[in-house]
C-alpha cells in the first residue's frame, strides 16, 4: 500500500481563484500590511509568497521593514497608526521577532478586526469558545485540506506534535471542535512512540527534518506534515518537512507532502482572512 497525496497546492490555487473572483466583484482592493523586523531567511521566503499570492488576486500587500534593534515603543506606535488607518484591512507581524520585543503585547495591540493572523487574544479567545472568525492561517489551512479530501475527524484519535501558539495549540482546539479525541504532544511528552501507534491522524509541527518516520505510524493513518525545514543535499539546498516522506508514504493512508502540502494553504488562508477582515470592517459581515 502507498499513501494518497493531499495536494495542498491544488486546493490553495482553487481558494485563491475564488478569492480573486470575489475581490473583482467587490470593486475594491483589500490591503494587508506585513511588519517585518530584522532579516530572517525563512521569513523572507514566506513574505515573498504572501506578496506574490496577494498580487495574483488583487490584494494590496505592503511590507514595513524595521531594523533588528527596533524598539518596542516604536512598533507599538506603528501598530496604533495602522489600526486607525482605514485603508489598512489586515496587519500581521512576521515571526520570529528579536528576543528583546514583547511579541504577545504587540499582537494584542492589533485591532482584532485587522488581526488576520488570528494570533491576538480576542480572536484566539473566540476560537477557544467555538466562535470562529479570524482563525490562525496554518491550522485553518490544515482543516481545509482534511475537508477537501472528506477525511472525517469525529471520534478519531488526533495526535498533534508541537505546542506552538501559532500551530499546535490552535490546531488542537480546532480538531476538538471537529469532535476528534485530541492528544497534544510536545518535547516533554513521554512515550511518544506509543501515542503515534494509537493515532488515526498525526499532525507534526516541530521544525525537525525526519522527526517522524513510517515505522512509528499506525498503518492507515493520515499524516499531516506542518514542518518546513531547509536542508543541505550535497551542495544544493532542499525544503523538507518534519516527516520522513519516503517511509511514511508506505504506511499512511493519506499524507501531505512538503513542499506542496500545508504551506500553500497557510498563504491562501491568510488572504482569505484579509478579505474577511475587509468585509467585517465595511459592515458586510457582523461579528
Ligand atoms: N512565521 C511562520 N509562520 C507564520 C505565520 O503563520 N504568521 C506569521 N506572522 N509569521 C509566521
mmCIF file of C-alpha atoms and ligand atoms in Angstrom:
data_model
loop_
_atom_site.group_PDB
_atom_site.id
_atom_site.type_symbol
_atom_site.label_atom_id
_atom_site.label_comp_id
_atom_site.label_asym_id
_atom_site.label_seq_id
_atom_site.Cartn_x
_atom_site.Cartn_y
_atom_site.Cartn_z
ATOM 1 C CA UNK A 1 0.000 0.000 0.000
ATOM 2 C CA UNK A 2 1.163 3.520 -0.706
ATOM 3 C CA UNK A 3 -0.444 6.675 0.581
ATOM 4 C CA UNK A 4 -2.618 9.080 -1.326
ATOM 5 C CA UNK A 5 -1.297 12.601 -1.569
ATOM 6 C CA UNK A 6 -3.094 15.555 -0.024
ATOM 7 C CA UNK A 7 -2.468 18.170 -2.673
ATOM 8 C CA UNK A 8 -2.362 21.463 -0.796
ATOM 9 C CA UNK A 9 -1.078 23.409 -3.761
ATOM 10 C CA UNK A 10 -4.064 22.462 -5.907
ATOM 11 C CA UNK A 11 -6.539 23.348 -3.163
ATOM 12 C CA UNK A 12 -4.736 26.636 -2.433
ATOM 13 C CA UNK A 13 -4.949 27.594 -6.114
ATOM 14 C CA UNK A 14 -8.668 26.857 -6.089
ATOM 15 C CA UNK A 15 -9.148 29.038 -2.998
ATOM 16 C CA UNK A 16 -7.063 31.857 -4.490
ATOM 17 C CA UNK A 17 -9.056 31.726 -7.726
ATOM 18 C CA UNK A 18 -12.314 32.090 -5.792
ATOM 19 C CA UNK A 19 -10.869 34.938 -3.722
ATOM 20 C CA UNK A 20 -9.796 36.712 -6.906
ATOM 21 C CA UNK A 21 -13.329 36.495 -8.287
ATOM 22 C CA UNK A 22 -14.828 37.763 -5.052
ATOM 23 C CA UNK A 23 -12.403 40.688 -4.891
ATOM 24 C CA UNK A 24 -13.195 41.620 -8.500
ATOM 25 C CA UNK A 25 -16.894 41.698 -7.630
ATOM 26 C CA UNK A 26 -16.137 43.823 -4.582
ATOM 27 C CA UNK A 27 -14.656 46.509 -6.828
ATOM 28 C CA UNK A 28 -12.109 47.433 -4.139
ATOM 29 C CA UNK A 29 -8.737 46.057 -3.118
ATOM 30 C CA UNK A 30 -8.280 44.932 0.485
ATOM 31 C CA UNK A 31 -4.913 45.913 1.957
ATOM 32 C CA UNK A 32 -2.603 43.747 4.044
ATOM 33 C CA UNK A 33 0.380 45.193 5.909
ATOM 34 C CA UNK A 34 3.226 42.885 6.941
ATOM 35 C CA UNK A 35 5.546 44.089 9.695
ATOM 36 C CA UNK A 36 8.986 42.573 9.171
ATOM 37 C CA UNK A 37 11.625 43.005 11.841
ATOM 38 C CA UNK A 38 15.262 42.320 11.032
ATOM 39 C CA UNK A 39 16.370 39.798 8.452
ATOM 40 C CA UNK A 40 15.412 36.147 8.635
ATOM 41 C CA UNK A 41 15.943 33.836 5.692
ATOM 42 C CA UNK A 42 12.744 31.824 6.213
ATOM 43 C CA UNK A 43 10.674 34.968 6.778
ATOM 44 C CA UNK A 44 11.987 36.422 3.515
ATOM 45 C CA UNK A 45 10.666 33.357 1.676
ATOM 46 C CA UNK A 46 7.281 33.378 3.433
ATOM 47 C CA UNK A 47 6.821 37.093 2.859
ATOM 48 C CA UNK A 48 7.638 36.760 -0.830
ATOM 49 C CA UNK A 49 4.978 34.059 -1.136
ATOM 50 C CA UNK A 50 2.430 36.282 0.597
ATOM 51 C CA UNK A 51 3.296 39.202 -1.712
ATOM 52 C CA UNK A 52 3.078 37.084 -4.878
ATOM 53 C CA UNK A 53 -0.226 35.472 -3.955
ATOM 54 C CA UNK A 54 -1.690 38.856 -2.973
ATOM 55 C CA UNK A 55 -0.692 40.331 -6.307
ATOM 56 C CA UNK A 56 -2.351 37.471 -8.176
ATOM 57 C CA UNK A 57 -5.737 38.013 -6.554
ATOM 58 C CA UNK A 58 -5.934 41.787 -6.162
ATOM 59 C CA UNK A 59 -4.910 42.290 -2.544
ATOM 60 C CA UNK A 60 -2.544 45.175 -1.868
ATOM 61 C CA UNK A 61 0.334 43.817 0.204
ATOM 62 C CA UNK A 62 2.728 46.263 1.812
ATOM 63 C CA UNK A 63 5.803 45.252 3.800
ATOM 64 C CA UNK A 64 7.114 47.574 6.511
ATOM 65 C CA UNK A 65 10.736 46.772 7.314
ATOM 66 C CA UNK A 66 12.225 47.559 10.704
ATOM 67 C CA UNK A 67 15.792 47.171 11.963
ATOM 68 C CA UNK A 68 16.590 44.192 14.188
ATOM 69 C CA UNK A 69 17.177 46.705 17.026
ATOM 70 C CA UNK A 70 13.812 48.495 16.681
ATOM 71 C CA UNK A 71 12.237 49.474 19.996
ATOM 72 C CA UNK A 72 9.019 48.094 21.424
ATOM 73 C CA UNK A 73 7.584 51.612 21.691
ATOM 74 C CA UNK A 74 8.218 52.445 18.034
ATOM 75 C CA UNK A 75 6.425 49.260 16.952
ATOM 76 C CA UNK A 76 3.544 49.973 19.316
ATOM 77 C CA UNK A 77 3.199 53.440 17.819
ATOM 78 C CA UNK A 78 3.226 51.996 14.315
ATOM 79 C CA UNK A 79 0.555 49.427 15.161
ATOM 80 C CA UNK A 80 -1.656 52.155 16.625
ATOM 81 C CA UNK A 81 -1.213 54.152 13.456
ATOM 82 C CA UNK A 82 -2.132 51.153 11.281
ATOM 83 C CA UNK A 83 -5.137 50.385 13.496
ATOM 84 C CA UNK A 84 -6.548 53.836 12.858
ATOM 85 C CA UNK A 85 -5.719 53.874 9.137
ATOM 86 C CA UNK A 86 -8.999 52.977 7.419
ATOM 87 C CA UNK A 87 -7.175 51.986 4.213
ATOM 88 C CA UNK A 88 -5.463 49.110 6.078
ATOM 89 C CA UNK A 89 -7.580 45.966 6.463
ATOM 90 C CA UNK A 90 -5.088 43.410 7.757
ATOM 91 C CA UNK A 91 -1.953 43.656 9.909
ATOM 92 C CA UNK A 92 0.491 40.840 10.638
ATOM 93 C CA UNK A 93 3.839 40.707 12.394
ATOM 94 C CA UNK A 94 6.048 38.186 10.642
ATOM 95 C CA UNK A 95 7.526 35.740 13.144
ATOM 96 C CA UNK A 96 10.038 35.161 14.619
ATOM 97 C CA UNK A 97 10.873 38.566 16.076
ATOM 98 C CA UNK A 98 14.010 39.534 18.065
ATOM 99 C CA UNK A 99 14.084 38.462 21.724
ATOM 100 C CA UNK A 100 14.016 41.998 23.171
ATOM 101 C CA UNK A 101 10.465 42.530 21.894
ATOM 102 C CA UNK A 102 7.295 41.612 23.781
ATOM 103 C CA UNK A 103 5.559 39.898 20.875
ATOM 104 C CA UNK A 104 2.435 38.949 22.834
ATOM 105 C CA UNK A 105 1.883 42.611 23.731
ATOM 106 C CA UNK A 106 2.373 43.672 20.105
ATOM 107 C CA UNK A 107 -0.040 41.023 18.834
ATOM 108 C CA UNK A 108 -2.582 42.032 21.460
ATOM 109 C CA UNK A 109 -2.395 45.648 20.283
ATOM 110 C CA UNK A 110 -3.506 44.838 16.745
ATOM 111 C CA UNK A 111 -7.180 45.721 16.280
ATOM 112 C CA UNK A 112 -8.962 42.321 16.491
ATOM 113 C CA UNK A 113 -10.827 43.236 13.298
ATOM 114 C CA UNK A 114 -7.471 43.603 11.493
ATOM 115 C CA UNK A 115 -5.745 40.660 13.198
ATOM 116 C CA UNK A 116 -5.640 38.457 10.080
ATOM 117 C CA UNK A 117 -3.086 36.058 11.593
ATOM 118 C CA UNK A 118 -5.674 35.432 14.310
ATOM 119 C CA UNK A 119 -2.911 35.433 16.944
ATOM 120 C CA UNK A 120 -4.357 38.124 19.223
ATOM 121 C CA UNK A 121 -6.124 37.213 22.487
ATOM 122 C CA UNK A 122 -9.589 38.244 21.249
ATOM 123 C CA UNK A 123 -9.526 36.051 18.134
ATOM 124 C CA UNK A 124 -7.828 33.159 19.916
ATOM 125 C CA UNK A 125 -10.271 33.507 22.824
ATOM 126 C CA UNK A 126 -13.237 33.453 20.471
ATOM 127 C CA UNK A 127 -11.841 30.367 18.759
ATOM 128 C CA UNK A 128 -11.355 28.708 22.144
ATOM 129 C CA UNK A 129 -15.058 29.308 22.820
ATOM 130 C CA UNK A 130 -16.071 27.926 19.432
ATOM 131 C CA UNK A 131 -16.780 31.322 17.860
ATOM 132 C CA UNK A 132 -14.565 31.063 14.803
ATOM 133 C CA UNK A 133 -13.878 34.109 12.680
ATOM 134 C CA UNK A 134 -10.280 35.122 12.019
ATOM 135 C CA UNK A 135 -8.507 31.799 12.572
ATOM 136 C CA UNK A 136 -4.738 31.242 12.576
ATOM 137 C CA UNK A 137 -3.843 30.524 8.970
ATOM 138 C CA UNK A 138 -1.876 27.284 9.264
ATOM 139 C CA UNK A 139 -4.364 25.386 11.466
ATOM 140 C CA UNK A 140 -7.227 26.708 9.320
ATOM 141 C CA UNK A 141 -5.372 25.517 6.203
ATOM 142 C CA UNK A 142 -4.904 22.052 7.690
ATOM 143 C CA UNK A 143 -8.636 21.778 8.377
ATOM 144 C CA UNK A 144 -9.428 22.890 4.823
ATOM 145 C CA UNK A 145 -7.175 20.179 3.447
ATOM 146 C CA UNK A 146 -8.904 17.483 5.519
ATOM 147 C CA UNK A 147 -12.326 18.775 4.492
ATOM 148 C CA UNK A 148 -11.394 18.812 0.804
ATOM 149 C CA UNK A 149 -10.475 15.131 0.971
ATOM 150 C CA UNK A 150 -13.508 14.351 3.150
ATOM 151 C CA UNK A 151 -11.388 12.954 5.958
ATOM 152 C CA UNK A 152 -13.724 12.686 8.929
ATOM 153 C CA UNK A 153 -12.285 13.523 12.341
ATOM 154 C CA UNK A 154 -15.240 12.708 14.562
ATOM 155 C CA UNK A 155 -14.377 10.075 17.142
ATOM 156 C CA UNK A 156 -10.851 9.669 15.760
ATOM 157 C CA UNK A 157 -7.622 9.930 17.727
ATOM 158 C CA UNK A 158 -5.753 13.005 16.519
ATOM 159 C CA UNK A 159 -2.184 13.395 17.717
ATOM 160 C CA UNK A 160 -0.689 16.869 17.394
ATOM 161 C CA UNK A 161 3.068 17.001 17.941
ATOM 162 C CA UNK A 162 4.278 20.510 18.809
ATOM 163 C CA UNK A 163 2.541 23.047 21.059
ATOM 164 C CA UNK A 164 3.402 26.400 19.497
ATOM 165 C CA UNK A 165 0.983 29.296 19.862
ATOM 166 C CA UNK A 166 0.680 29.593 16.097
ATOM 167 C CA UNK A 167 0.211 25.947 15.092
ATOM 168 C CA UNK A 168 -0.031 23.170 17.710
ATOM 169 C CA UNK A 169 -2.195 24.868 20.350
ATOM 170 C CA UNK A 170 -4.800 26.401 17.999
ATOM 171 C CA UNK A 171 -4.855 23.264 15.813
ATOM 172 C CA UNK A 172 -5.669 21.115 18.844
ATOM 173 C CA UNK A 173 -8.688 23.343 19.597
ATOM 174 C CA UNK A 174 -9.963 23.189 16.001
ATOM 175 C CA UNK A 175 -9.623 19.388 15.965
ATOM 176 C CA UNK A 176 -11.547 19.218 19.228
ATOM 177 C CA UNK A 177 -14.315 21.291 17.595
ATOM 178 C CA UNK A 178 -14.491 18.536 14.977
ATOM 179 C CA UNK A 179 -15.055 16.003 17.757
ATOM 180 C CA UNK A 180 -11.675 14.330 17.452
ATOM 181 C CA UNK A 181 -10.059 12.916 20.584
ATOM 182 C CA UNK A 182 -7.027 15.160 20.720
ATOM 183 C CA UNK A 183 -3.605 14.378 22.146
ATOM 184 C CA UNK A 184 -1.275 17.375 22.230
ATOM 185 C CA UNK A 185 2.298 16.104 22.486
ATOM 186 C CA UNK A 186 5.430 18.191 22.945
ATOM 187 C CA UNK A 187 9.131 17.994 23.751
ATOM 188 C CA UNK A 188 8.468 16.752 27.311
ATOM 189 C CA UNK A 189 5.988 14.047 26.264
ATOM 190 C CA UNK A 190 6.969 10.541 27.345
ATOM 191 C CA UNK A 191 6.414 7.504 25.150
ATOM 192 C CA UNK A 192 5.616 9.450 22.025
ATOM 193 C CA UNK A 193 6.101 6.260 20.005
ATOM 194 C CA UNK A 194 3.204 4.613 21.839
ATOM 195 C CA UNK A 195 0.957 7.593 21.188
ATOM 196 C CA UNK A 196 1.888 7.583 17.495
ATOM 197 C CA UNK A 197 0.801 3.973 17.187
ATOM 198 C CA UNK A 198 -2.628 4.916 18.587
ATOM 199 C CA UNK A 199 -3.243 7.880 16.341
ATOM 200 C CA UNK A 200 -5.613 7.852 13.363
ATOM 201 C CA UNK A 201 -4.347 11.322 12.436
ATOM 202 C CA UNK A 202 -0.837 12.624 13.125
ATOM 203 C CA UNK A 203 -0.031 16.329 12.757
ATOM 204 C CA UNK A 204 3.644 17.162 13.060
ATOM 205 C CA UNK A 205 4.853 20.705 13.696
ATOM 206 C CA UNK A 206 8.204 20.521 15.437
ATOM 207 C CA UNK A 207 10.601 22.003 12.887
ATOM 208 C CA UNK A 208 12.931 18.991 12.706
ATOM 209 C CA UNK A 209 13.662 17.181 9.448
ATOM 210 C CA UNK A 210 12.865 13.435 9.530
ATOM 211 C CA UNK A 211 11.386 13.706 13.021
ATOM 212 C CA UNK A 212 8.683 11.145 12.213
ATOM 213 C CA UNK A 213 9.384 8.026 10.190
ATOM 214 C CA UNK A 214 6.982 5.476 8.740
ATOM 215 C CA UNK A 215 7.878 2.827 11.334
ATOM 216 C CA UNK A 216 6.334 4.987 14.095
ATOM 217 C CA UNK A 217 2.995 5.492 12.378
ATOM 218 C CA UNK A 218 -0.080 3.283 12.649
ATOM 219 C CA UNK A 219 -0.855 1.597 9.346
ATOM 220 C CA UNK A 220 -3.548 3.540 7.507
ATOM 221 C CA UNK A 221 -3.128 6.766 9.498
ATOM 222 C CA UNK A 222 -3.463 10.224 7.970
ATOM 223 C CA UNK A 223 -0.180 12.126 8.243
ATOM 224 C CA UNK A 224 -0.082 15.904 8.051
ATOM 225 C CA UNK A 225 3.376 17.417 7.847
ATOM 226 C CA UNK A 226 3.442 21.026 9.008
ATOM 227 C CA UNK A 227 7.231 21.372 9.106
ATOM 228 C CA UNK A 228 9.229 23.491 6.693
ATOM 229 C CA UNK A 229 12.975 22.845 7.020
ATOM 230 C CA UNK A 230 15.825 23.722 4.751
ATOM 231 C CA UNK A 231 18.465 21.004 4.464
ATOM 232 C CA UNK A 232 21.683 20.643 2.506
ATOM 233 C CA UNK A 233 21.893 17.843 -0.052
ATOM 234 C CA UNK A 234 25.435 17.908 -1.368
ATOM 235 C CA UNK A 235 25.900 21.483 -2.483
ATOM 236 C CA UNK A 236 22.226 22.105 -3.065
ATOM 237 C CA UNK A 237 19.510 23.119 -0.613
ATOM 238 C CA UNK A 238 16.190 21.398 -0.324
ATOM 239 C CA UNK A 239 12.963 22.077 1.578
ATOM 240 C CA UNK A 240 11.682 19.141 3.608
ATOM 241 C CA UNK A 241 9.049 18.701 6.303
ATOM 242 C CA UNK A 242 9.190 17.009 9.706
ATOM 243 C CA UNK A 243 8.172 13.625 8.296
ATOM 244 C CA UNK A 244 10.420 11.152 6.526
ATOM 245 C CA UNK A 245 8.202 11.099 3.474
ATOM 246 C CA UNK A 246 9.598 8.006 1.773
ATOM 247 C CA UNK A 247 8.972 5.693 4.716
ATOM 248 C CA UNK A 248 5.699 7.309 5.840
ATOM 249 C CA UNK A 249 4.365 7.130 2.289
ATOM 250 C CA UNK A 250 4.370 3.326 2.527
ATOM 251 C CA UNK A 251 2.391 3.176 5.763
ATOM 252 C CA UNK A 252 -0.057 6.081 5.721
ATOM 253 C CA UNK A 253 -3.484 6.218 4.108
ATOM 254 C CA UNK A 254 -3.103 9.886 3.202
ATOM 255 C CA UNK A 255 -0.053 12.117 3.538
ATOM 256 C CA UNK A 256 0.605 15.806 2.927
ATOM 257 C CA UNK A 257 3.893 16.470 1.128
ATOM 258 C CA UNK A 258 6.418 19.242 1.741
ATOM 259 C CA UNK A 259 6.559 21.343 -0.335
ATOM 260 C CA UNK A 260 3.050 21.459 -1.787
ATOM 261 C CA UNK A 261 1.042 20.423 1.277
ATOM 262 C CA UNK A 262 0.108 22.711 4.139
ATOM 263 C CA UNK A 263 2.415 25.615 3.148
ATOM 264 C CA UNK A 264 0.356 26.966 0.222
ATOM 265 C CA UNK A 265 -2.801 26.716 2.338
ATOM 266 C CA UNK A 266 -1.284 28.937 5.022
ATOM 267 C CA UNK A 267 -0.910 31.698 2.451
ATOM 268 C CA UNK A 268 -4.388 31.114 0.990
ATOM 269 C CA UNK A 269 -5.979 31.172 4.469
ATOM 270 C CA UNK A 270 -4.174 34.395 5.372
ATOM 271 C CA UNK A 271 -5.526 36.104 2.254
ATOM 272 C CA UNK A 272 -8.979 34.681 2.890
ATOM 273 C CA UNK A 273 -8.766 36.256 6.350
ATOM 274 C CA UNK A 274 -7.733 39.571 4.779
ATOM 275 C CA UNK A 275 -10.849 39.609 2.616
ATOM 276 C CA UNK A 276 -12.953 38.563 5.617
ATOM 277 C CA UNK A 277 -11.418 41.379 7.676
ATOM 278 C CA UNK A 278 -12.264 43.857 4.914
ATOM 279 C CA UNK A 279 -15.883 42.684 4.945
ATOM 280 C CA UNK A 280 -16.086 42.911 8.754
ATOM 281 C CA UNK A 281 -14.715 46.461 8.668
ATOM 282 C CA UNK A 282 -17.163 47.526 5.952
ATOM 283 C CA UNK A 283 -20.099 46.055 7.876
ATOM 284 C CA UNK A 284 -20.714 43.403 5.236
ATOM 285 C CA UNK A 285 -20.417 40.726 7.930
ATOM 286 C CA UNK A 286 -21.246 41.158 11.594
ATOM 287 C CA UNK A 287 -19.072 39.652 14.256
HETATM 288 N N1 LIG B 1 6.082 32.660 10.768
HETATM 289 C C1 LIG B 1 5.867 31.358 10.471
HETATM 290 N N2 LIG B 1 4.549 31.146 10.260
HETATM 291 C C2 LIG B 1 3.934 32.323 10.412
HETATM 292 C C3 LIG B 1 2.570 32.745 10.328
HETATM 293 O O1 LIG B 1 1.637 31.982 10.045
HETATM 294 N N3 LIG B 1 2.344 34.062 10.555
HETATM 295 C C4 LIG B 1 3.338 34.926 10.878
HETATM 296 N N4 LIG B 1 3.017 36.195 11.112
HETATM 297 N N5 LIG B 1 4.598 34.570 10.984
HETATM 298 C C5 LIG B 1 4.894 33.273 10.755
#
